[in-house]
Tab-separated table of C-alpha atoms in Angstrom:
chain	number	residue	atom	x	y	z
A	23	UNK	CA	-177.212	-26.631	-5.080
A	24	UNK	CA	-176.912	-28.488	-1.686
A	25	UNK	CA	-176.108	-26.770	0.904
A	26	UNK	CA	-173.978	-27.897	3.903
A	27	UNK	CA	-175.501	-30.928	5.949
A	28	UNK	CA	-174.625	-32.360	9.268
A	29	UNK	CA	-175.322	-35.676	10.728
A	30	UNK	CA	-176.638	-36.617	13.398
A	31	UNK	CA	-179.712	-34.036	13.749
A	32	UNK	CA	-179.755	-34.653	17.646
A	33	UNK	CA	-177.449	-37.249	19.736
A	34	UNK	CA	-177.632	-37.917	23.391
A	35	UNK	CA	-175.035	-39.813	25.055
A	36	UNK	CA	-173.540	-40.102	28.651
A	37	UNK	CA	-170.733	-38.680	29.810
A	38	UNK	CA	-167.457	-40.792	29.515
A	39	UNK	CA	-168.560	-42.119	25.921
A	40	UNK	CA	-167.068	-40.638	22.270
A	41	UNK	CA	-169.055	-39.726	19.964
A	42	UNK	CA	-168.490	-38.294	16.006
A	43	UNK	CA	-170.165	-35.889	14.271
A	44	UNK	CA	-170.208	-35.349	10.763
A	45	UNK	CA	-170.435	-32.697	7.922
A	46	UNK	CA	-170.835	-32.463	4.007
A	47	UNK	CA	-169.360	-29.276	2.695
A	48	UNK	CA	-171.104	-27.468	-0.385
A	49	UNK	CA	-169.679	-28.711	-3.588
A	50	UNK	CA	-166.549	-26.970	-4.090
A	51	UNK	CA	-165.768	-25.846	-1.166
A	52	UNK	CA	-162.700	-27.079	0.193
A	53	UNK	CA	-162.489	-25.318	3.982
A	54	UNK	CA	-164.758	-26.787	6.602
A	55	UNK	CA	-164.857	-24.535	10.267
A	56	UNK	CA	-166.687	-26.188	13.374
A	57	UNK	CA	-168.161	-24.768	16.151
A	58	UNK	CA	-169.427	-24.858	19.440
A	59	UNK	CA	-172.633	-23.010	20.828
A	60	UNK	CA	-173.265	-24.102	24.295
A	61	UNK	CA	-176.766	-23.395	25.992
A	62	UNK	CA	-176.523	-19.215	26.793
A	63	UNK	CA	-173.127	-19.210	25.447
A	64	UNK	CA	-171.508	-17.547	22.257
A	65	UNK	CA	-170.119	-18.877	19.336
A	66	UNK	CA	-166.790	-20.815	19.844
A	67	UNK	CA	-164.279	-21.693	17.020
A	68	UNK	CA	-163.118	-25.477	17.263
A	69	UNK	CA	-161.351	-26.524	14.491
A	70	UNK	CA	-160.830	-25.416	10.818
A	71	UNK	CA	-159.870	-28.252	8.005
A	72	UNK	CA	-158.749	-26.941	4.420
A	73	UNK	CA	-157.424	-29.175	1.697
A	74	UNK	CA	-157.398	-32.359	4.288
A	75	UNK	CA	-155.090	-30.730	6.638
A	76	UNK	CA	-156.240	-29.398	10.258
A	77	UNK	CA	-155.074	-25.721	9.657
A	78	UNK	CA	-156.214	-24.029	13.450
A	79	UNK	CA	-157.922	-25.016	16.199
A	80	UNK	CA	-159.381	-23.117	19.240
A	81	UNK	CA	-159.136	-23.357	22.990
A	82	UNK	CA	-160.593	-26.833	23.279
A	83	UNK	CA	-158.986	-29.875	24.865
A	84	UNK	CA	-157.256	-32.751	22.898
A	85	UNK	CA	-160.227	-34.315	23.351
A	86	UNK	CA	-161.722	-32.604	20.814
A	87	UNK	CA	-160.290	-33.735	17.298
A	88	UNK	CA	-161.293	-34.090	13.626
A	89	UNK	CA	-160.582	-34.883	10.416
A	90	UNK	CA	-161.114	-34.195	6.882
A	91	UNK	CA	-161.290	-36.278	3.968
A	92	UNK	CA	-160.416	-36.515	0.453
A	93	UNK	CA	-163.926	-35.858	-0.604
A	94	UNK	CA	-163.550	-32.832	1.754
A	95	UNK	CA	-166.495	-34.391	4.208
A	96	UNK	CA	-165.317	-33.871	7.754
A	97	UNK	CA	-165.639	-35.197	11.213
A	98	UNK	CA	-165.378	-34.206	14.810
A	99	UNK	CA	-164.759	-36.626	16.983
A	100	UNK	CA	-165.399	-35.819	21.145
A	101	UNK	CA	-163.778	-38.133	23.256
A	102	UNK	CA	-164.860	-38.628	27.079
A	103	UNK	CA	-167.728	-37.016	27.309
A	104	UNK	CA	-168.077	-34.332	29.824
A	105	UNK	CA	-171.676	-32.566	30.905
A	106	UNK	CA	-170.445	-29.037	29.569
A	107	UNK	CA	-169.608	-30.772	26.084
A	108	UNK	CA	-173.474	-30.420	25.799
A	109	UNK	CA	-174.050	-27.849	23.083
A	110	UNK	CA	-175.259	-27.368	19.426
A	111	UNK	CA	-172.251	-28.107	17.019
A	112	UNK	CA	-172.278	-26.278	13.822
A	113	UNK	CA	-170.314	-26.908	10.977
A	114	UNK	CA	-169.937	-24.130	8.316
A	115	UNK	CA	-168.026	-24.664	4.479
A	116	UNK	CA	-166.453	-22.117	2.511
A	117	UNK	CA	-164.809	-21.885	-0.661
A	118	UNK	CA	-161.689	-19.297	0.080
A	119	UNK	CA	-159.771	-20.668	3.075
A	120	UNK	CA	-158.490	-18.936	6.105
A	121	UNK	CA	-162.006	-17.549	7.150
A	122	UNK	CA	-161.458	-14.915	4.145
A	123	UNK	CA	-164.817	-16.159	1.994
A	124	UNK	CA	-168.596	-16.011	3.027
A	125	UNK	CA	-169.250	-19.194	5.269
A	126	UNK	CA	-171.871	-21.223	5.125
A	127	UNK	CA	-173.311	-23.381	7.705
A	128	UNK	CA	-175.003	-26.452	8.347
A	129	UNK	CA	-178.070	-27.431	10.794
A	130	UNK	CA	-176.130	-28.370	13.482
A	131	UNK	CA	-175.829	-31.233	15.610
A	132	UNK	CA	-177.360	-30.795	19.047
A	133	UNK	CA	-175.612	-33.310	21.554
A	134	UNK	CA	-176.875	-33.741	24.836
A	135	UNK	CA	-174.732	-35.487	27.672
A	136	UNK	CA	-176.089	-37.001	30.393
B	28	UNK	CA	-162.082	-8.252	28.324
B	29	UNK	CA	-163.283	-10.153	24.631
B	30	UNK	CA	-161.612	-9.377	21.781
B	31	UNK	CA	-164.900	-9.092	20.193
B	32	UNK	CA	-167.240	-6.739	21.914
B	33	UNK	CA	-171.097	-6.328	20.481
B	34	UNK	CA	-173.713	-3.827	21.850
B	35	UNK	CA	-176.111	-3.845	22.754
B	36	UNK	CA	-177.042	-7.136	23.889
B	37	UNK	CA	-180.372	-7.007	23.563
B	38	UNK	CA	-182.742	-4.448	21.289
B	39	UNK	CA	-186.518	-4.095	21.092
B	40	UNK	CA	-187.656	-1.912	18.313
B	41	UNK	CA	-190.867	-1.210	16.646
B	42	UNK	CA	-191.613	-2.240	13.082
B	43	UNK	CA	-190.463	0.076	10.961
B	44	UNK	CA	-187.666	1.752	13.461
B	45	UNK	CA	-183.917	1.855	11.655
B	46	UNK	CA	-181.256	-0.472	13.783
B	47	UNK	CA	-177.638	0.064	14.558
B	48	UNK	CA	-176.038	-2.833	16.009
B	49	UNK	CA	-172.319	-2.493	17.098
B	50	UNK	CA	-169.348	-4.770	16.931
B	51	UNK	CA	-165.830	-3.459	18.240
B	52	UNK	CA	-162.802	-5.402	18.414
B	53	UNK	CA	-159.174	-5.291	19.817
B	54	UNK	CA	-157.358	-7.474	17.165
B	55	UNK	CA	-155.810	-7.592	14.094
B	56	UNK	CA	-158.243	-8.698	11.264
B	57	UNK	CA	-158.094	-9.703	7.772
B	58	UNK	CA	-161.869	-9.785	7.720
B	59	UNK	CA	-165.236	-9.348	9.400
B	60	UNK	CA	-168.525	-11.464	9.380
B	61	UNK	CA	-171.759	-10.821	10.396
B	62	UNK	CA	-173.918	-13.889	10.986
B	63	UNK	CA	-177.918	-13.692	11.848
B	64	UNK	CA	-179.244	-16.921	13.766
B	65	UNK	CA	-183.060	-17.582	13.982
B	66	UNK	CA	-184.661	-18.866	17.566
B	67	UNK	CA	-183.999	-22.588	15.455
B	68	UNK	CA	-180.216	-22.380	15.890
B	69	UNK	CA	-179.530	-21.939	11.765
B	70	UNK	CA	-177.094	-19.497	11.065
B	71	UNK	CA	-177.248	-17.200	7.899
B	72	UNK	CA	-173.836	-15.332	7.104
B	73	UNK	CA	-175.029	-11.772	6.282
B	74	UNK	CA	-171.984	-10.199	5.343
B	75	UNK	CA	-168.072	-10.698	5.047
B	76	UNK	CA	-166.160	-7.458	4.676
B	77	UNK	CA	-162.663	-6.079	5.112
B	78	UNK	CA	-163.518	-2.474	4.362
B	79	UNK	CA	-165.888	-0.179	3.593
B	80	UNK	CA	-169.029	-0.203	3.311
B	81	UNK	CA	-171.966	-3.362	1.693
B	82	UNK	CA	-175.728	-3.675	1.257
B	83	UNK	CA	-178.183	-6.377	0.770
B	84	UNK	CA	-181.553	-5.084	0.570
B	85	UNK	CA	-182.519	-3.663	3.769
B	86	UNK	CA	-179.230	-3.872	5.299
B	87	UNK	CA	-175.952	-2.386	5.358
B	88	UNK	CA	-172.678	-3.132	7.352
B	89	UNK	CA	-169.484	-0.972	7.702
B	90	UNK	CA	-166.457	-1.226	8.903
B	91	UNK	CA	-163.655	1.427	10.009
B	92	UNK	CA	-160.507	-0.692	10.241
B	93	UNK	CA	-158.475	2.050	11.804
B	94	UNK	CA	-161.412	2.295	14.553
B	95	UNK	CA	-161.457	-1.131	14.621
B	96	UNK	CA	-165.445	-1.082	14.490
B	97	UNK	CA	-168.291	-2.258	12.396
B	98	UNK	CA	-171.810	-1.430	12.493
B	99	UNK	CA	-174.543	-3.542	11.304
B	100	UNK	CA	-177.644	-1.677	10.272
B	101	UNK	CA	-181.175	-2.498	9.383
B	102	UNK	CA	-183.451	0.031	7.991
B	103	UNK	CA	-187.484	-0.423	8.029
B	104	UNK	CA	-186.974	-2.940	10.753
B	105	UNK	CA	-189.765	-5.739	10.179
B	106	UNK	CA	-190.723	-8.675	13.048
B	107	UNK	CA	-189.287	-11.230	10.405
B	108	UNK	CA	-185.652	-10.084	11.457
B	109	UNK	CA	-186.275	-10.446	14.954
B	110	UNK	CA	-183.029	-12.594	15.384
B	111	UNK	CA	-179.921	-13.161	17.222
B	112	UNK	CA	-177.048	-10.924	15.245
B	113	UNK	CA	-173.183	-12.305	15.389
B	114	UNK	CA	-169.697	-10.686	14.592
B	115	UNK	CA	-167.086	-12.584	14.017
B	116	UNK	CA	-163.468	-11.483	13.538
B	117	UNK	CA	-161.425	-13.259	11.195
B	118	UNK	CA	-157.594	-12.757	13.143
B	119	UNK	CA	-154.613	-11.723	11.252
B	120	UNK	CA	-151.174	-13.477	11.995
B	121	UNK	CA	-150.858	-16.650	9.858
B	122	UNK	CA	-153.088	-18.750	12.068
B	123	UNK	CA	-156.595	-17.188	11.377
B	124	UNK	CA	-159.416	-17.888	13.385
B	125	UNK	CA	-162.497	-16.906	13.687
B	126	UNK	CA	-163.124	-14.737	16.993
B	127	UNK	CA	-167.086	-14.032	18.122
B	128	UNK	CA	-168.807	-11.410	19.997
B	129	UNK	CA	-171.453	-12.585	22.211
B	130	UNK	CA	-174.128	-11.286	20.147
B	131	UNK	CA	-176.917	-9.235	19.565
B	132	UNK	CA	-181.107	-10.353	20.470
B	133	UNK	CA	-183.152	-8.110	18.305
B	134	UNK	CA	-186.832	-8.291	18.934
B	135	UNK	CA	-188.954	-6.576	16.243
B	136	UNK	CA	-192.359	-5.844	17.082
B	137	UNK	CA	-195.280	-5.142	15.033
């Protein structure tokens, strides 16, 4: 079984530009979480998607917005780029929604802004 | 304060040593993770519970809702779980999220 992949590996951009990530959920699983590790920081929740609808988000700017589709693939989209947006962006799937079933994550994406 | 408070922060233990790593919290949960993430960045969910007590091989994680703590233990600690060790709250209330403590850096050494 696949497990959950994220693409891009590593992304660089500048600040001011957008950029998307994306993630591939285990089959079956219909809740996708993302989250933020900056350098020396914790864990921080973003976003969770379940069934195609945006069902929480955390303490992030509008800035900071996703989707999910049918397929229940998701993206995060970061609009104007800031330095501290710098940070390794996981993206975890599970099969029981509401952060009730063993999550499991992806590689990450490690974006660097310069 | 965070609503999610781990300790210690950092542990160094010989091979072989048992390991108690602590988690305390100040919310409401429906449910508690513990995560382990290698020096790589992957993460590896270790455990989800909502009470009691589970084991997996050489660990064991337990949580006392009414003390609203959970202890992550390791017995015949080995170098290979030398790791970075994560709580993470799941919050109660009809919008759950997922709350994290700061973390744990265990260094095992042979």
């Amino acid at each position: 079984e696949a497990g959950v992949t994220q693409s891009p590996t590593h992304l660089i951009k500048t600040r001011g530009q957008q950029v998307t990530l994306r993630c591939s959920p285990i089959s079956g699983h219909t809740s996708v979480y993302w989250y933020q590790q900056a350098l020396g920081l914790g864990l921080q929740f973003l976003l969770w998607y379940d069934e195609g609808e945006e069902r929480n988000r955390g303490n992030f700017p509008p800035r900071f917005s996703g989707r999910q589709f049918p397929n229940y693939s998701s993206e995060l989209n970061v609009n104007a780029l800031e330095l501290e947006d710098s940070a390794l962006y996981l993206c975890a799937s599970s099969w029981l929604t509401g952060g009730l079933g063993e999550q499991y994550f992806g590689p990450g994406t490690r974006l660097t802004v310069t | 304060k965070n609503e999610v408070e781990q300790s210690p922060q950092n542990l160094t233990a010989q091979e072989g040593e048992f390991i108690t790593i602590n988690c305390s919290y100040s919310v409401g949960i429906s449910a508690l993770h513990w995560l382990q993430q290698h020096p790589g960045g992957g993460i590896v969910s270790l455990f989800m519970l909502s009470s009691g007590k589970k084991k997996h091989g050489r660990l064991i994680a337990t949580i006392n809702i009414q003390e609203k703590h959970s202890s992550l233990h390791i017995t015949a600690s080995h170098p290979r779980d030398s790791a970075v060790y994560i709580c993470a709250a799941v919050t109660q209330g009809g919008s759950e999220k997922l709350v994290f403590g700061k973390g744990t850096k265990l260094t095992v050494n042979p």
